[in-house]
mmCIF file with all atom_site columns, C-alpha atoms in Angstrom:
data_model
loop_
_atom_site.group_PDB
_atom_site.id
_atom_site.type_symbol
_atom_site.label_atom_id
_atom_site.label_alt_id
_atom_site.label_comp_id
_atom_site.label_asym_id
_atom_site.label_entity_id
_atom_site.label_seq_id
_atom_site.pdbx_PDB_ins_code
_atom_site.Cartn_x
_atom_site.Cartn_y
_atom_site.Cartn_z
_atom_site.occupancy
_atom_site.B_iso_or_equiv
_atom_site.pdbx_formal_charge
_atom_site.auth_seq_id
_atom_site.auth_comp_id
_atom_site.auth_asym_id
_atom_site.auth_atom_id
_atom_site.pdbx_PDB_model_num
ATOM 1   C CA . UNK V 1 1   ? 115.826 177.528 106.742 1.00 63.00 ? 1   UNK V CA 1
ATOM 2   C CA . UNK V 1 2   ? 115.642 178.118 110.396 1.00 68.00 ? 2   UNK V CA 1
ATOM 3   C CA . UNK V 1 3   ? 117.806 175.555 112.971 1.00 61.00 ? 3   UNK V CA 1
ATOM 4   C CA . UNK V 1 4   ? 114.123 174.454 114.335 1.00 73.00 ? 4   UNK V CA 1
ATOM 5   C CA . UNK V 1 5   ? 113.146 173.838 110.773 1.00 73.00 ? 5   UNK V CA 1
ATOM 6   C CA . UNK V 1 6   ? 116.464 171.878 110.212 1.00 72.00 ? 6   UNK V CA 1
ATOM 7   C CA . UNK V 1 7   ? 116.002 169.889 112.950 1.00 67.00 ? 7   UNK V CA 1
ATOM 8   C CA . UNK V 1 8   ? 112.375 169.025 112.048 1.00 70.00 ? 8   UNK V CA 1
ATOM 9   C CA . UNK V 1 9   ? 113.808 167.759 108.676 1.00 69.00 ? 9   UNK V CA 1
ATOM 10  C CA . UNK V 1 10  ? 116.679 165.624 110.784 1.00 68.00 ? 10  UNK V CA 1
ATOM 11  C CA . UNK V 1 11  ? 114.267 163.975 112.884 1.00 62.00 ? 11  UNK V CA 1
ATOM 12  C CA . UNK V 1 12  ? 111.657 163.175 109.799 1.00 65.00 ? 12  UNK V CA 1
ATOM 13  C CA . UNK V 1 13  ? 114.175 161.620 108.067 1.00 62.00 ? 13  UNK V CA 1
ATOM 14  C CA . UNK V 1 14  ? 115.633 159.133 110.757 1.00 63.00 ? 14  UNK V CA 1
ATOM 15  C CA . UNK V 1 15  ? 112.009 158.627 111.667 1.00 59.00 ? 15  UNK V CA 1
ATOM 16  C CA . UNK V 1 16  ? 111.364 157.812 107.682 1.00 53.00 ? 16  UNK V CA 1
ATOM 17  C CA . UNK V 1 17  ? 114.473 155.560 107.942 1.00 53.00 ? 17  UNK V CA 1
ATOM 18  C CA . UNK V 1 18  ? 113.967 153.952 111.580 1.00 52.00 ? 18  UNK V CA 1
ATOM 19  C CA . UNK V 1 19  ? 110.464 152.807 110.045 1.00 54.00 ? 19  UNK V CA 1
ATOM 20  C CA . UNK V 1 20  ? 111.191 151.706 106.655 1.00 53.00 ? 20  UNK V CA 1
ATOM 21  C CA . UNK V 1 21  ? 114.578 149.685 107.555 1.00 51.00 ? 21  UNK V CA 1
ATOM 22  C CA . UNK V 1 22  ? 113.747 146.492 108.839 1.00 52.00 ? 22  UNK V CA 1
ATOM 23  C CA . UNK V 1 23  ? 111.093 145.717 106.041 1.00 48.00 ? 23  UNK V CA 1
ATOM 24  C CA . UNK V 1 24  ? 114.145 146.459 103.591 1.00 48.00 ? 24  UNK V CA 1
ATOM 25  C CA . UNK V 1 25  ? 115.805 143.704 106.115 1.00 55.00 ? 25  UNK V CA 1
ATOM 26  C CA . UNK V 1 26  ? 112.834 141.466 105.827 1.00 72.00 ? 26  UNK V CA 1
ATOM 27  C CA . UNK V 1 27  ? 113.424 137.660 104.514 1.00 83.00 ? 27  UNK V CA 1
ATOM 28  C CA . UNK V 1 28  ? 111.228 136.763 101.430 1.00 90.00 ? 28  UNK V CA 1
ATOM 29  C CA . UNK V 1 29  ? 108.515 134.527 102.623 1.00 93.00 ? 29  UNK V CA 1
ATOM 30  C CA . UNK V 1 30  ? 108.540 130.710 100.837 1.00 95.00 ? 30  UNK V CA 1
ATOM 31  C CA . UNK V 1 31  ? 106.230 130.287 97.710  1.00 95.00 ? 31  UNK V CA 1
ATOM 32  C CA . UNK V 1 32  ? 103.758 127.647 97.956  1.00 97.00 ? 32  UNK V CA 1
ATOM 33  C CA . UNK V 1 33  ? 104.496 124.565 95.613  1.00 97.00 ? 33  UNK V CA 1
ATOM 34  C CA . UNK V 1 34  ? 101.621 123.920 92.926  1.00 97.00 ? 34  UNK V CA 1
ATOM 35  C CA . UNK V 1 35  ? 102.022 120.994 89.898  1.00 97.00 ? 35  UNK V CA 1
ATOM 36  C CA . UNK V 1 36  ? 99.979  121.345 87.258  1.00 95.00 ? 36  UNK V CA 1
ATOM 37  C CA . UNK V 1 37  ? 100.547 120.075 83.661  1.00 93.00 ? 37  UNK V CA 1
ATOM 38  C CA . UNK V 1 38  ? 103.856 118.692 84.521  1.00 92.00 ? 38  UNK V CA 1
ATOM 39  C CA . UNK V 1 39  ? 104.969 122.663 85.777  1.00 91.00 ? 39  UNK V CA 1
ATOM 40  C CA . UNK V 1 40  ? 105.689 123.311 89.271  1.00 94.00 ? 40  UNK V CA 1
ATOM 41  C CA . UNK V 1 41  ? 103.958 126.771 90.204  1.00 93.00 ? 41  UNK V CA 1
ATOM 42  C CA . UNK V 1 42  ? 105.580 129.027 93.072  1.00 94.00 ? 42  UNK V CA 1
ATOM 43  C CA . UNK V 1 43  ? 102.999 131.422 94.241  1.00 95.00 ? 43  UNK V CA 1
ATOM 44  C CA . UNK V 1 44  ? 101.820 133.419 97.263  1.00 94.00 ? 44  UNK V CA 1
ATOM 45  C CA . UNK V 1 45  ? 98.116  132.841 96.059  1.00 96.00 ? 45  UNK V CA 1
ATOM 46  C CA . UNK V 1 46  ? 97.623  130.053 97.436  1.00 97.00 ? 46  UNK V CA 1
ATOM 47  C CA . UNK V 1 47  ? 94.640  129.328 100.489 1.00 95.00 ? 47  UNK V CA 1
ATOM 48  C CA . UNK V 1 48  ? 95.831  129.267 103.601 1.00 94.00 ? 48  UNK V CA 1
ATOM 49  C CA . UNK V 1 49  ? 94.516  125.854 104.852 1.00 97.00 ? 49  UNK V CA 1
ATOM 50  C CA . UNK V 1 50  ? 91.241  127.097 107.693 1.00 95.00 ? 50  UNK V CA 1
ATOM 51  C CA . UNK V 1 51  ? 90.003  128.320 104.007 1.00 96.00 ? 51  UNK V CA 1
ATOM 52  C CA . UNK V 1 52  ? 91.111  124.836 102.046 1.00 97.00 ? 52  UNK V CA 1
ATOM 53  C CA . UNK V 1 53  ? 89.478  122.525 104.541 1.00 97.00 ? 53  UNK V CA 1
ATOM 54  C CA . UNK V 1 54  ? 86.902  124.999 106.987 1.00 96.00 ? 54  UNK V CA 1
ATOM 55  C CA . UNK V 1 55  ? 85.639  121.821 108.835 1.00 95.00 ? 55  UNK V CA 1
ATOM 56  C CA . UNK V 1 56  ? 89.213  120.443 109.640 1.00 95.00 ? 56  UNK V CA 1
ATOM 57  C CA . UNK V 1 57  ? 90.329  120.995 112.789 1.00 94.00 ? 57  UNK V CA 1
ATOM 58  C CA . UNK V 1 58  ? 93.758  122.573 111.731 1.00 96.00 ? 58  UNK V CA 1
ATOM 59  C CA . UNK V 1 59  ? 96.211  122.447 114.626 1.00 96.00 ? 59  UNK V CA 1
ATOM 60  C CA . UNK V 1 60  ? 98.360  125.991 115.638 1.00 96.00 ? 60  UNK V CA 1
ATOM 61  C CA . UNK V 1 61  ? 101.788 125.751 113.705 1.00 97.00 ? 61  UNK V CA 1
ATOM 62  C CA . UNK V 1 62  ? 105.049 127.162 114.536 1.00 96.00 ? 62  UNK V CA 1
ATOM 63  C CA . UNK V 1 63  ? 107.512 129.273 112.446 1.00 95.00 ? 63  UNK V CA 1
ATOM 64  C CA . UNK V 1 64  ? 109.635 126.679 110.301 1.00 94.00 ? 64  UNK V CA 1
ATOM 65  C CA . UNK V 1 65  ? 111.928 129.595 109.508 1.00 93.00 ? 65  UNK V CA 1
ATOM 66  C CA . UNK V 1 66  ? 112.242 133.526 109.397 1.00 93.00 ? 66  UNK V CA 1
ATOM 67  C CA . UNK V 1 67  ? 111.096 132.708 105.301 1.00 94.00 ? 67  UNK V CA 1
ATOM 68  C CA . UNK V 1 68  ? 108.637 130.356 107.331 1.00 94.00 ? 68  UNK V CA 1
ATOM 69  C CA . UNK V 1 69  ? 106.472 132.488 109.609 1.00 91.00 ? 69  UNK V CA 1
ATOM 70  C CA . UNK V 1 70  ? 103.009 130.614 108.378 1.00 94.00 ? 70  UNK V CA 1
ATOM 71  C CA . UNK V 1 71  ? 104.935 127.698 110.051 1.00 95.00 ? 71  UNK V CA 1
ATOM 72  C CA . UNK V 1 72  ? 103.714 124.872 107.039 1.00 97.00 ? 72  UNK V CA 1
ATOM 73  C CA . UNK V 1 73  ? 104.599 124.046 103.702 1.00 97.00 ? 73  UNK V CA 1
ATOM 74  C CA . UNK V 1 74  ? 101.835 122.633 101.334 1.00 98.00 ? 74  UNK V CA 1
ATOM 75  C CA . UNK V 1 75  ? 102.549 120.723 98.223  1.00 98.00 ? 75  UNK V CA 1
ATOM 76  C CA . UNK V 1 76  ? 99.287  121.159 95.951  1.00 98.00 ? 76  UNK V CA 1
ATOM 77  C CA . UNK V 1 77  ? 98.145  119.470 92.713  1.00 98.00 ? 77  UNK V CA 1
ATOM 78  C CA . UNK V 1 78  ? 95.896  119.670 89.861  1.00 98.00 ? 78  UNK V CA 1
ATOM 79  C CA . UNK V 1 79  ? 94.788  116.211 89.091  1.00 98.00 ? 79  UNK V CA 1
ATOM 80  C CA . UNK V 1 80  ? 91.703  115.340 86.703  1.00 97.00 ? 80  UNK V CA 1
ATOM 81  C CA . UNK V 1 81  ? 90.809  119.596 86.945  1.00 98.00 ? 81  UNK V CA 1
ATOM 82  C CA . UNK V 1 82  ? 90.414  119.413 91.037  1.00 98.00 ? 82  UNK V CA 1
ATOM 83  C CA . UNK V 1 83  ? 92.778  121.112 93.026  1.00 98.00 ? 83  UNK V CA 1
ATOM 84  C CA . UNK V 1 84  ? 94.107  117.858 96.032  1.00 98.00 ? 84  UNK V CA 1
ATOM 85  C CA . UNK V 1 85  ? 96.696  118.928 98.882  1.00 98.00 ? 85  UNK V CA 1
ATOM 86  C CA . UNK V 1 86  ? 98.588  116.191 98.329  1.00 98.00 ? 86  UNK V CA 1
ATOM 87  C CA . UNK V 1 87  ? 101.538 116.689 100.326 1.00 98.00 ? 87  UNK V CA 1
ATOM 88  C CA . UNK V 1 88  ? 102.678 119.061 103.997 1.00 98.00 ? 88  UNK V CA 1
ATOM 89  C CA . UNK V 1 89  ? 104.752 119.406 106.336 1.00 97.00 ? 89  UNK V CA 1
ATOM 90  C CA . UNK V 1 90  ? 104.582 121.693 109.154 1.00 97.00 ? 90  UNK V CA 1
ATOM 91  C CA . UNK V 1 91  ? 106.057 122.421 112.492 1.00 96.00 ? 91  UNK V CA 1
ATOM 92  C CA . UNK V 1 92  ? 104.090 121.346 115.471 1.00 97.00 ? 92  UNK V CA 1
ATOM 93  C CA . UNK V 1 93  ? 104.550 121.078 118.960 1.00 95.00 ? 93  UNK V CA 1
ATOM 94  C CA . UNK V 1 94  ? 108.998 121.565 118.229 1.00 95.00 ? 94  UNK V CA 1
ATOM 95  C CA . UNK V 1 95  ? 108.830 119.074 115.822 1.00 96.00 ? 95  UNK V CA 1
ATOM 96  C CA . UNK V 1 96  ? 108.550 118.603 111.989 1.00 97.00 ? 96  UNK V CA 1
ATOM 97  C CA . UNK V 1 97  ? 105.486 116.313 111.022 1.00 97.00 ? 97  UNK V CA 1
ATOM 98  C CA . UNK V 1 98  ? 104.334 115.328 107.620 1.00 97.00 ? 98  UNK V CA 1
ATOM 99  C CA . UNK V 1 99  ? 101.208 114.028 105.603 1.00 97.00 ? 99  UNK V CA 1
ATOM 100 C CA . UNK V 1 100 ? 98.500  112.531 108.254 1.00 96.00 ? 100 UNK V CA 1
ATOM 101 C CA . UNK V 1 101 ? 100.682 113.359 111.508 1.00 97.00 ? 101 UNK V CA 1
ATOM 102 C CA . UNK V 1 102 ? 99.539  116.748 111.018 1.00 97.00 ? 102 UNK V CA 1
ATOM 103 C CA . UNK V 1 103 ? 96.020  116.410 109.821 1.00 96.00 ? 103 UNK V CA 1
ATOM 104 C CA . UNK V 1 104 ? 95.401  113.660 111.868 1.00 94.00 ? 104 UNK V CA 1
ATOM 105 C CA . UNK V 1 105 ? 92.603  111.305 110.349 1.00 91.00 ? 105 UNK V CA 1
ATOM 106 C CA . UNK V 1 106 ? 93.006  112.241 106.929 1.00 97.00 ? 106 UNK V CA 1
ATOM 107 C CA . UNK V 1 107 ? 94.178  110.397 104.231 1.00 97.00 ? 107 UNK V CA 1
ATOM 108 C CA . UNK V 1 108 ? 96.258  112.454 101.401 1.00 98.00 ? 108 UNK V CA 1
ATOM 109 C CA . UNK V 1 109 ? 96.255  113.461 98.943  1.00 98.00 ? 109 UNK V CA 1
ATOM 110 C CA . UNK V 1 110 ? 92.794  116.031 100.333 1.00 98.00 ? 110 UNK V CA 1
ATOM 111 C CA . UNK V 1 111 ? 90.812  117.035 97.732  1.00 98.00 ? 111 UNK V CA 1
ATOM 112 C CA . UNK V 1 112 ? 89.956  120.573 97.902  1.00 98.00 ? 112 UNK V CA 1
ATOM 113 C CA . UNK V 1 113 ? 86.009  121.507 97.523  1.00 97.00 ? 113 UNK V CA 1
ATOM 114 C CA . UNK V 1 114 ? 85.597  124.790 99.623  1.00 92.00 ? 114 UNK V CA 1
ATOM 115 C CA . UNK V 1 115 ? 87.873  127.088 98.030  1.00 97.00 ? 115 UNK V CA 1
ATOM 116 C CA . UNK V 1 116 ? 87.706  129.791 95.048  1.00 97.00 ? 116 UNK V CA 1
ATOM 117 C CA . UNK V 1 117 ? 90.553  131.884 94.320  1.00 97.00 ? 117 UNK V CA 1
ATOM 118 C CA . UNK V 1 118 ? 93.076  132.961 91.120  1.00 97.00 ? 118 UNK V CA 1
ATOM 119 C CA . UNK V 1 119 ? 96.429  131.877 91.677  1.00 96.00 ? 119 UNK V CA 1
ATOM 120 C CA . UNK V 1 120 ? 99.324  133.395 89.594  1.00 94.00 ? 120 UNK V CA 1
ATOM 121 C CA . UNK V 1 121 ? 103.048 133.285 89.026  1.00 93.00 ? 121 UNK V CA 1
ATOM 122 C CA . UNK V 1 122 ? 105.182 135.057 87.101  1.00 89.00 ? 122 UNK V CA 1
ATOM 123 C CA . UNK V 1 123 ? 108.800 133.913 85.980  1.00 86.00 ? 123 UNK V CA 1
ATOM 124 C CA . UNK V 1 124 ? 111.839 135.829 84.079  1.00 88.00 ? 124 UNK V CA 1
ATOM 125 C CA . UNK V 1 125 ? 112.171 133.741 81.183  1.00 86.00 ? 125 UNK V CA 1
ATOM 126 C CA . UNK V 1 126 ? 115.619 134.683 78.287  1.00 86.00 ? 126 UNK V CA 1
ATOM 127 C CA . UNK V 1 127 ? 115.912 132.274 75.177  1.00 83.00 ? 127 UNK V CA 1
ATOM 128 C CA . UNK V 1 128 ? 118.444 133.113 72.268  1.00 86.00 ? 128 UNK V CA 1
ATOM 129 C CA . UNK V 1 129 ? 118.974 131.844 68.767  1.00 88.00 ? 129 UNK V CA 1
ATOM 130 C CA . UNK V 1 130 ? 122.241 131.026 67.868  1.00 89.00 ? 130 UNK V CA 1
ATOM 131 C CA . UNK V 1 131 ? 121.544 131.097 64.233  1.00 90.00 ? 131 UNK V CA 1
ATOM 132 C CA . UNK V 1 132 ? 120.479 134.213 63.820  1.00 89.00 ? 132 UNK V CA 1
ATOM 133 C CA . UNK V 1 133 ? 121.877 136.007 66.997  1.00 86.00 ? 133 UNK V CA 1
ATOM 134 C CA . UNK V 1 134 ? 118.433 136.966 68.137  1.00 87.00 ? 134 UNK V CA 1
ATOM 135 C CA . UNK V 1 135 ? 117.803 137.425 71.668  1.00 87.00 ? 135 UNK V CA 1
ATOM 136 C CA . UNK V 1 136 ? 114.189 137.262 74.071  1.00 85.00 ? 136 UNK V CA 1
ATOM 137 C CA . UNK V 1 137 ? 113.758 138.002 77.533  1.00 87.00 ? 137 UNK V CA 1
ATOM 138 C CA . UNK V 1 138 ? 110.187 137.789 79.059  1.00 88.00 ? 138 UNK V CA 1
ATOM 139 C CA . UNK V 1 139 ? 107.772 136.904 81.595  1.00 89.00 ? 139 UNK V CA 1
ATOM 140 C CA . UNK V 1 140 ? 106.740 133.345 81.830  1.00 88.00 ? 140 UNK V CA 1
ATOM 141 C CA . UNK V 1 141 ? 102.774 134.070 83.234  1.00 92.00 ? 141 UNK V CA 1
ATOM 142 C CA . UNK V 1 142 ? 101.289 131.747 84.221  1.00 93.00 ? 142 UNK V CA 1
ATOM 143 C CA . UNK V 1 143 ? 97.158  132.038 85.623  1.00 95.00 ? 143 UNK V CA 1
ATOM 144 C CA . UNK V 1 144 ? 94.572  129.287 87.072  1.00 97.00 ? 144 UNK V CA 1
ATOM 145 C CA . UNK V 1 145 ? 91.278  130.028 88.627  1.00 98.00 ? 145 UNK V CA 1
ATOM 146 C CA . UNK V 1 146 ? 89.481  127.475 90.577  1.00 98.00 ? 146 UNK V CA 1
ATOM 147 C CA . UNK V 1 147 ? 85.776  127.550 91.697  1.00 98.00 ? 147 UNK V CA 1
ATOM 148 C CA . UNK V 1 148 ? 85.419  125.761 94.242  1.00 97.00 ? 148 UNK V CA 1
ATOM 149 C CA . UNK V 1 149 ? 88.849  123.614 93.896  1.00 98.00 ? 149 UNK V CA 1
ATOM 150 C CA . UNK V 1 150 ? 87.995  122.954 90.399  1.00 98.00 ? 150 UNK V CA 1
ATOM 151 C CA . UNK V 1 151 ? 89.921  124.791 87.455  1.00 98.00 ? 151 UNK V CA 1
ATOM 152 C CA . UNK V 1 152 ? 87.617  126.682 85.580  1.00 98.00 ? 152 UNK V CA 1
ATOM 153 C CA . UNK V 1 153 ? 90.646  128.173 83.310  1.00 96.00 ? 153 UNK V CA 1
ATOM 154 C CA . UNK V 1 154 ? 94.554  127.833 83.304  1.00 95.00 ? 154 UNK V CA 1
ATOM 155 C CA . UNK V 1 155 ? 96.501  130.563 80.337  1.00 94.00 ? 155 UNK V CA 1
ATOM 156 C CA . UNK V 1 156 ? 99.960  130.469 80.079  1.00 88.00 ? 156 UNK V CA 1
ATOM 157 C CA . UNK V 1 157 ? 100.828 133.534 78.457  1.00 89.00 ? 157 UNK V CA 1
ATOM 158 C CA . UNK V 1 158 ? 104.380 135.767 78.126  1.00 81.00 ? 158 UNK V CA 1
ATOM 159 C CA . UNK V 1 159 ? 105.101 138.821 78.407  1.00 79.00 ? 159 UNK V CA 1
ATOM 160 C CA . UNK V 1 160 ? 107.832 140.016 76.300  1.00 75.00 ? 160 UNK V CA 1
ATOM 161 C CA . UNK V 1 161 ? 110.330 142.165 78.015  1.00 70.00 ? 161 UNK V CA 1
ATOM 162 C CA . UNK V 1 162 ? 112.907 142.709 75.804  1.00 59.00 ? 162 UNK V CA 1
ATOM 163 C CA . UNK V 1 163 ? 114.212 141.341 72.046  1.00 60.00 ? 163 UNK V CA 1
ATOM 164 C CA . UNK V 1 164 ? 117.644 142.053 71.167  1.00 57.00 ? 164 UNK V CA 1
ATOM 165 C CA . UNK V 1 165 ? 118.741 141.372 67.486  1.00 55.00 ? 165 UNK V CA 1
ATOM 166 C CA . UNK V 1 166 ? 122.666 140.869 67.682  1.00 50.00 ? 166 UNK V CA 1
ATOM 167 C CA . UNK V 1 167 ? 123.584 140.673 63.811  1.00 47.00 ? 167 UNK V CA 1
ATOM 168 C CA . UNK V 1 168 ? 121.449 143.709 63.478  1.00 45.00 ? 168 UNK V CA 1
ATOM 169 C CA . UNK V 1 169 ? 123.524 145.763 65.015  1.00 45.00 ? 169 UNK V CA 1
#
């Protein structure tokens, strides 16, 4: 390999690595809150709230924290099959404002009407039986689609990872 071939290797790499760095850095971004069936669901999936409520006016938020950047957190619900916003807060103006002081006029919880979408989460779940020294770890899945806000179908399924029989060994 020649020293201009070398150094076209170098510079590719610390390019690679000046590029790919900060997104290694990067803080995770907060998980929306959904309760449904007693279970609290922590999922990206979520609408984003001009696609909730299109005919609210939805005022411009500000970055809660660096896991913040959408600059609100929502607290949804499944109640009677119909997806409701029933709780937010959300940085406005340099301050923190809840419920109606955001959406100003409405009353909460906001039931949502406008919105179709699949929301998932998936959660490491390990159980163990002491009595016979078996072992499970899996994923806790857990999938709801709404058409427009209403649940059309919620599965909570696992995904088996790993089963470990102790005594067996």
């Amino acid at each position: 390999m020649t020293f201009d071939n070398k150094m076209k290797t170098i510079l590719t790499v610390i390019a690679l690595l000046l590029t790919f760095a900060p997104i290694s850095r990067a803080t995770q971004q907060e998980r929306d809150v959904m309760v449904i069936r007693g279970k609290r669901i922590y999922t990206h999936d979520m609408p984003g709230l001009n696609k909730a409520f299109p005919k609210l006016d939805i005022p411009k938020f500000e970055m809660i924290t660096t896991a913040n950047y959408k600059g609100f957190r929502p607290t949804w619900a499944v109640i009677k099959g119909q997806l409701y916003l029933i709780g937010l807060e959300a940085m406005v103006g340099g301050e923190m404002l809840w419920d109606e002081q955001v959406l100003k006029g409405q009353k909460f919880p906001l039931k949502v009407e406008d919105w179709s979408g699949v929301v998932t989460q998936s959660s490491p779940v390990s159980s163990s039986n002491p009595n016979t020294g078996k072992s499970e770890r899996y994923d806790e899945v857990t999938t709801i689609v709404f058409v427009k806000g209403v649940v059309t179908n919620v599965d909570f399924d696992k995904k088996v990872l790993k089963q470990d029989n102790a005594r067996e060994k």
